[in-house]
Amino acid sequence: MRAARRTLLAVAVCLAGVGISAAAKRETPSGLAVPRYVVLKFDRVNARAGPGDDHRLVWVYRAKGLPVQVVAETVEWRRVCDPQGNLAWIHRRTTDGRRAVMNMSPAPIPLLGKPKTSSTPNAYLARRAIADLDRCEAGWCRVKVAGVRGWAPERLFWGVSDRPQCR
């Protein structure tokens, strides 16, 4: 009798563990992680108050390539946070999975030849300018803009932090 109880208890613990691990892994309609970054695919993207064309239009993004962070999603709609901290819903077809960053610092960012502060700048990224993100490593990001590649400290860019950017 005791052996049967121990077996039942062991099965219950195993099943509870399976339930916990399945609940900890959050599924999304796209199967992709949230939050994540995407860019706007078009130079005109409607931002809505909710997920659907029947929701109020709150503004229109007019910046093709603008990096936004997806913070929630439905099958067809993505709730995004933009570099100014605004939240809105946009249709999934208006996004592209490429990665980009924006210079949110108050001054131009030197894009260095190597990921070292002593390196020579290849170019400067203007304030609020957008650049394609190549990769980040050890606190530095390599970006490309207008055919020029360069490195800059990760902290100077919007579009790389793993944390949700809007609250």
Coordinates of N, CA and C in Angstrom, one line a residue, residues 10-157:
A10 N 4.8 10.2 -6.8 CA 5.9 10.4 -7.8 C 5.3 10.8 -9.1
V11 N 4.2 10.1 -9.5 CA 3.5 10.5 -10.8 C 2.9 11.9 -10.7
A12 N 2.3 12.2 -9.6 CA 1.7 13.5 -9.4 C 2.7 14.6 -9.5
V13 N 3.9 14.4 -8.8 CA 4.9 15.4 -8.9 C 5.5 15.5 -10.3
C14 N 5.6 14.4 -11.0 CA 6.1 14.5 -12.4 C 5.1 15.3 -13.3
L15 N 3.9 15.0 -13.1 CA 2.8 15.7 -13.9 C 2.8 17.2 -13.6
A16 N 2.9 17.5 -12.3 CA 2.9 18.9 -11.9 C 4.1 19.6 -12.5
G17 N 5.3 18.9 -12.5 CA 6.5 19.5 -13.1 C 6.3 19.8 -14.6
V18 N 5.6 18.9 -15.3 CA 5.3 19.1 -16.7 C 4.4 20.3 -16.9
G19 N 3.4 20.4 -16.1 CA 2.5 21.5 -16.2 C 3.2 22.9 -15.9
I20 N 4.1 22.9 -15.0 CA 4.9 24.1 -14.7 C 5.8 24.5 -15.8
S21 N 6.5 23.5 -16.4 CA 7.4 23.9 -17.5 C 6.7 24.3 -18.7
A22 N 5.5 23.7 -19.0 CA 4.7 24.1 -20.1 C 4.2 25.5 -19.9
A23 N 3.7 25.8 -18.7 CA 3.2 27.1 -18.4 C 4.3 28.2 -18.5
A24 N 5.5 27.8 -18.1 CA 6.6 28.8 -18.1 C 7.0 29.2 -19.5
K25 N 6.8 28.3 -20.5 CA 7.1 28.6 -21.9 C 5.9 29.2 -22.5
R26 N 5.9 30.5 -22.7 CA 4.8 31.3 -23.2 C 4.7 31.1 -24.8
E27 N 3.6 30.6 -25.2 CA 3.4 30.4 -26.7 C 2.8 31.7 -27.2
T28 N 3.2 32.0 -28.4 CA 2.7 33.2 -29.2 C 2.1 32.7 -30.5
P29 N 1.2 33.4 -31.1 CA 0.6 33.0 -32.3 C 1.6 32.8 -33.4
S30 N 2.7 33.6 -33.4 CA 3.7 33.5 -34.5 C 4.8 32.5 -34.1
G31 N 4.8 32.1 -32.9 CA 5.8 31.1 -32.4 C 7.1 31.8 -32.1
L32 N 7.2 33.1 -32.2 CA 8.4 33.9 -32.0 C 8.3 34.5 -30.6
A33 N 9.5 34.8 -30.0 CA 9.6 35.4 -28.7 C 8.9 36.8 -28.6
V34 N 8.4 37.1 -27.4 CA 7.9 38.4 -27.1 C 8.5 38.8 -25.8
P35 N 9.2 39.9 -25.7 CA 9.4 41.0 -26.7 C 10.5 40.6 -27.7
R36 N 10.3 41.2 -28.9 CA 11.3 41.1 -30.0 C 11.3 42.4 -30.8
Y37 N 12.3 42.6 -31.6 CA 12.3 43.8 -32.4 C 12.1 43.4 -33.9
V38 N 11.4 44.3 -34.6 CA 11.1 44.2 -36.0 C 11.3 45.6 -36.5
V39 N 11.2 45.8 -37.8 CA 11.2 47.1 -38.4 C 9.9 47.3 -39.2
L40 N 9.5 48.6 -39.4 CA 8.3 48.9 -40.2 C 8.7 48.7 -41.7
K41 N 7.9 47.9 -42.4 CA 8.1 47.6 -43.8 C 7.8 48.7 -44.8
F42 N 6.9 49.6 -44.4 CA 6.4 50.6 -45.3 C 6.7 52.0 -44.8
D43 N 6.6 53.0 -45.6 CA 6.7 54.4 -45.2 C 5.4 55.0 -44.7
R44 N 4.4 54.2 -44.6 CA 3.1 54.6 -44.1 C 2.5 53.4 -43.4
V45 N 2.4 53.4 -42.0 CA 1.9 52.3 -41.3 C 0.9 52.9 -40.3
N46 N -0.4 52.4 -40.3 CA -1.4 52.8 -39.4 C -1.2 52.2 -38.0
A47 N -1.3 53.0 -37.0 CA -1.2 52.6 -35.6 C -2.6 52.7 -35.0
R48 N -3.1 51.6 -34.4 CA -4.4 51.6 -33.9 C -4.5 51.4 -32.4
A49 N -5.6 51.7 -31.8 CA -5.8 51.6 -30.4 C -6.0 50.2 -29.9
G50 N -6.3 49.3 -30.8 CA -6.5 47.9 -30.5 C -6.2 47.0 -31.7
P51 N -6.3 45.7 -31.6 CA -5.9 44.8 -32.6 C -7.1 44.6 -33.6
G52 N -7.2 45.4 -34.6 CA -8.2 45.3 -35.6 C -8.5 46.6 -36.3
D53 N -8.9 46.5 -37.6 CA -9.3 47.6 -38.4 C -10.4 48.4 -37.8
D54 N -11.2 47.8 -37.0 CA -12.4 48.5 -36.4 C -12.0 49.3 -35.2
H55 N -10.7 49.3 -34.7 CA -10.2 50.1 -33.6 C -9.8 51.5 -34.2
R56 N -9.9 52.4 -33.3 CA -9.6 53.8 -33.6 C -8.1 54.0 -34.1
L57 N -7.9 54.7 -35.2 CA -6.6 55.0 -35.7 C -6.0 56.1 -34.8
V58 N -4.9 55.9 -34.2 CA -4.3 56.8 -33.2 C -3.2 57.7 -33.9
W59 N -2.5 57.1 -34.8 CA -1.5 57.9 -35.6 C -1.0 57.1 -36.8
V60 N -0.2 57.7 -37.6 CA 0.3 57.0 -38.8 C 1.9 57.1 -38.7
Y61 N 2.5 56.0 -38.6 CA 4.0 56.0 -38.7 C 4.4 56.3 -40.1
R62 N 5.4 57.2 -40.3 CA 5.9 57.6 -41.6 C 7.4 57.4 -41.7
A63 N 7.8 56.2 -41.3 CA 9.3 56.0 -41.3 C 9.6 54.5 -41.6
K64 N 9.7 54.3 -42.9 CA 10.1 52.9 -43.3 C 11.4 52.5 -42.6
G65 N 11.5 51.3 -42.1 CA 12.7 50.9 -41.4 C 12.8 51.2 -39.9
L66 N 11.8 51.9 -39.4 CA 11.8 52.3 -38.0 C 11.8 51.0 -37.1
P67 N 12.7 50.9 -36.2 CA 12.7 49.8 -35.3 C 11.6 49.9 -34.2
V68 N 10.9 48.9 -34.0 CA 9.8 48.8 -33.0 C 10.0 47.5 -32.2
Q69 N 9.5 47.5 -31.0 CA 9.6 46.3 -30.2 C 8.2 45.7 -30.1
V70 N 8.0 44.4 -30.5 CA 6.7 43.7 -30.4 C 6.6 43.3 -28.9
V71 N 5.6 43.8 -28.2 CA 5.4 43.4 -26.8 C 4.2 42.5 -26.6
A72 N 3.3 42.4 -27.6 CA 2.2 41.4 -27.6 C 1.8 41.2 -29.0
E73 N 1.0 40.1 -29.2 CA 0.5 39.8 -30.5 C -0.7 39.0 -30.5
T74 N -1.5 39.1 -31.6 CA -2.5 38.2 -32.0 C -2.1 37.5 -33.3
V75 N -2.9 36.7 -33.9 CA -2.5 36.1 -35.1 C -2.2 37.1 -36.2
E76 N -3.0 38.2 -36.3 CA -2.8 39.2 -37.3 C -2.2 40.5 -36.9
W77 N -2.2 40.8 -35.6 CA -1.8 42.1 -35.1 C -0.6 42.0 -34.1
R78 N 0.2 43.1 -34.1 CA 1.3 43.2 -33.2 C 1.2 44.5 -32.4
R79 N 1.3 44.4 -31.1 CA 1.3 45.6 -30.2 C 2.8 45.9 -30.1
V80 N 3.1 47.2 -30.5 CA 4.5 47.6 -30.6 C 4.8 48.8 -29.7
C81 N 6.0 48.9 -29.3 CA 6.5 50.0 -28.6 C 7.5 50.7 -29.5
D82 N 7.4 52.0 -29.7 CA 8.3 52.7 -30.6 C 9.4 53.4 -29.8
P83 N 10.4 54.0 -30.5 CA 11.5 54.6 -29.8 C 11.1 55.8 -28.9
Q84 N 9.9 56.4 -29.1 CA 9.5 57.4 -28.2 C 8.7 56.9 -27.0
G85 N 8.5 55.6 -26.9 CA 7.8 55.0 -25.8 C 6.3 54.9 -26.0
N86 N 5.8 55.1 -27.2 CA 4.4 54.9 -27.5 C 4.0 53.5 -27.8
L87 N 2.8 53.1 -27.4 CA 2.3 51.8 -27.7 C 1.2 51.9 -28.7
A88 N 1.1 51.0 -29.6 CA 0.0 50.9 -30.6 C 0.0 49.5 -31.2
W89 N -1.1 49.2 -31.9 CA -1.3 48.0 -32.6 C -1.1 48.2 -34.1
I90 N -0.3 47.4 -34.8 CA -0.1 47.5 -36.2 C -0.3 46.1 -36.8
H91 N -0.7 46.1 -38.1 CA -0.9 44.8 -38.7 C 0.4 44.1 -39.0
R92 N 0.4 42.8 -38.8 CA 1.7 42.0 -39.0 C 2.3 42.1 -40.4
R93 N 1.5 42.4 -41.4 CA 2.0 42.5 -42.7 C 2.8 43.8 -42.9
T94 N 2.7 44.7 -42.0 CA 3.5 46.0 -42.1 C 4.8 45.9 -41.4
T95 N 5.2 44.7 -40.9 CA 6.5 44.6 -40.2 C 7.4 43.6 -41.0
D96 N 8.7 43.8 -40.8 CA 9.7 43.0 -41.4 C 10.6 42.5 -40.2
G97 N 11.1 41.3 -40.3 CA 11.9 40.7 -39.2 C 13.3 41.2 -39.1
R98 N 13.7 42.0 -40.1 CA 15.1 42.6 -40.1 C 15.3 43.4 -38.8
R99 N 16.5 43.6 -38.4 CA 16.8 44.4 -37.2 C 17.4 45.7 -37.6
A100 N 17.1 46.8 -36.9 CA 17.6 48.1 -37.0 C 17.7 48.7 -35.7
V101 N 18.5 49.8 -35.6 CA 18.6 50.6 -34.3 C 18.4 52.0 -34.6
M102 N 18.2 52.8 -33.6 CA 18.1 54.3 -33.7 C 19.0 54.9 -32.7
N103 N 19.6 56.0 -33.2 CA 20.5 56.8 -32.3 C 19.6 57.7 -31.5
M104 N 19.4 57.4 -30.2 CA 18.6 58.2 -29.3 C 19.4 59.1 -28.4
S105 N 20.7 59.1 -28.6 CA 21.6 60.0 -27.8 C 21.4 61.5 -28.4
P106 N 21.8 62.5 -27.6 CA 21.6 63.8 -28.0 C 22.6 64.3 -29.1
A107 N 23.6 63.5 -29.4 CA 24.6 63.9 -30.4 C 24.8 62.8 -31.4
P108 N 25.5 63.1 -32.5 CA 25.9 62.0 -33.4 C 26.8 61.0 -32.8
I109 N 26.7 59.8 -33.2 CA 27.5 58.7 -32.6 C 28.6 58.3 -33.6
P110 N 29.8 58.3 -33.2 CA 30.9 57.9 -34.1 C 30.8 56.4 -34.3
L111 N 30.8 56.0 -35.6 CA 30.8 54.6 -35.9 C 32.3 54.2 -36.2
L112 N 32.8 53.4 -35.2 CA 34.3 53.1 -35.2 C 34.6 51.9 -36.1
G113 N 35.8 51.9 -36.5 CA 36.3 50.8 -37.4 C 36.4 49.4 -36.6
K114 N 36.7 49.5 -35.3 CA 36.8 48.3 -34.5 C 36.0 48.6 -33.2
P115 N 35.6 47.5 -32.5 CA 34.9 47.8 -31.2 C 35.8 48.1 -30.1
K116 N 36.5 49.3 -30.2 CA 37.3 49.8 -29.2 C 37.2 51.3 -29.2
T117 N 37.2 51.9 -28.0 CA 37.1 53.4 -28.0 C 38.2 54.1 -28.6
S118 N 39.4 53.5 -28.8 CA 40.5 54.1 -29.4 C 40.5 54.0 -30.9
S119 N 39.6 53.3 -31.5 CA 39.5 53.1 -32.9 C 39.1 54.4 -33.7
T120 N 39.5 54.5 -34.9 CA 39.1 55.7 -35.7 C 37.7 55.6 -36.3
P121 N 36.9 56.7 -36.2 CA 35.6 56.6 -36.8 C 35.6 56.5 -38.3
N122 N 34.6 55.6 -38.8 CA 34.4 55.5 -40.2 C 33.4 56.5 -40.7
A123 N 32.5 56.9 -39.8 CA 31.4 57.8 -40.1 C 30.7 58.2 -38.8
Y124 N 29.7 59.0 -38.9 CA 28.9 59.4 -37.7 C 27.5 59.2 -38.0
L125 N 26.8 58.6 -37.0 CA 25.3 58.4 -37.1 C 24.6 59.6 -36.5
A126 N 23.9 60.3 -37.3 CA 23.2 61.5 -36.8 C 22.1 61.2 -35.7
R127 N 21.8 62.1 -34.9 CA 20.8 62.0 -33.8 C 19.5 61.6 -34.5
R128 N 18.8 60.5 -33.9 CA 17.5 60.0 -34.4 C 17.6 59.3 -35.8
A129 N 18.8 59.1 -36.2 CA 19.0 58.3 -37.5 C 18.9 56.8 -37.2
I130 N 18.5 56.1 -38.3 CA 18.3 54.7 -38.2 C 19.4 54.0 -39.0
A131 N 19.9 52.9 -38.4 CA 20.9 52.1 -39.1 C 20.6 50.6 -39.0
D132 N 20.9 49.8 -40.0 CA 20.7 48.4 -40.0 C 21.6 47.8 -38.9
L133 N 21.1 46.8 -38.1 CA 21.9 46.2 -37.1 C 22.5 44.9 -37.7
D134 N 23.8 44.8 -37.6 CA 24.5 43.6 -38.0 C 24.6 42.6 -36.9
R135 N 25.2 43.0 -35.8 CA 25.4 42.2 -34.6 C 25.8 43.0 -33.4
C136 N 25.6 42.4 -32.2 CA 26.1 43.0 -31.0 C 26.9 41.9 -30.3
E137 N 28.0 42.4 -29.6 CA 28.8 41.4 -28.8 C 29.7 42.3 -27.8
A138 N 29.7 41.8 -26.6 CA 30.5 42.4 -25.6 C 30.3 43.8 -25.4
G139 N 29.0 44.3 -25.5 CA 28.6 45.7 -25.2 C 28.8 46.6 -26.4
W140 N 29.2 46.1 -27.6 CA 29.3 46.8 -28.8 C 28.4 46.3 -29.9
C141 N 27.9 47.2 -30.7 CA 27.1 46.8 -31.9 C 27.7 47.3 -33.2
R142 N 27.6 46.4 -34.2 CA 28.1 46.8 -35.5 C 26.9 47.1 -36.3
V143 N 26.9 48.3 -36.9 CA 25.7 48.7 -37.7 C 26.2 49.1 -39.1
K144 N 25.2 49.2 -40.0 CA 25.5 49.6 -41.4 C 24.5 50.7 -41.8
V145 N 25.0 51.8 -42.4 CA 24.1 52.8 -42.9 C 24.8 53.4 -44.1
A146 N 24.0 53.6 -45.2 CA 24.5 54.2 -46.4 C 25.8 53.6 -46.9
G147 N 25.9 52.2 -46.8 CA 27.1 51.5 -47.3 C 28.3 51.5 -46.3
V148 N 28.2 52.2 -45.2 CA 29.3 52.3 -44.2 C 29.0 51.4 -43.0
R149 N 29.9 50.6 -42.6 CA 29.8 49.8 -41.4 C 30.7 50.4 -40.3
G150 N 30.2 50.2 -39.0 CA 31.0 50.7 -37.9 C 30.4 50.2 -36.6
W151 N 31.3 50.3 -35.6 CA 30.9 49.8 -34.2 C 30.7 51.0 -33.3
A152 N 29.7 50.8 -32.4 CA 29.4 51.8 -31.3 C 29.0 51.1 -30.1
P153 N 29.1 51.7 -28.9 CA 28.6 51.1 -27.7 C 27.1 50.8 -27.8
E154 N 26.7 49.6 -27.4 CA 25.4 49.2 -27.4 C 24.4 50.1 -26.7
R155 N 24.8 50.7 -25.6 CA 24.0 51.6 -24.8 C 23.5 52.8 -25.5
L156 N 24.2 53.2 -26.6 CA 23.8 54.4 -27.3 C 22.6 54.2 -28.3
F157 N 22.2 52.9 -28.5 CA 21.2 52.6 -29.5 C 19.9 52.2 -28.8

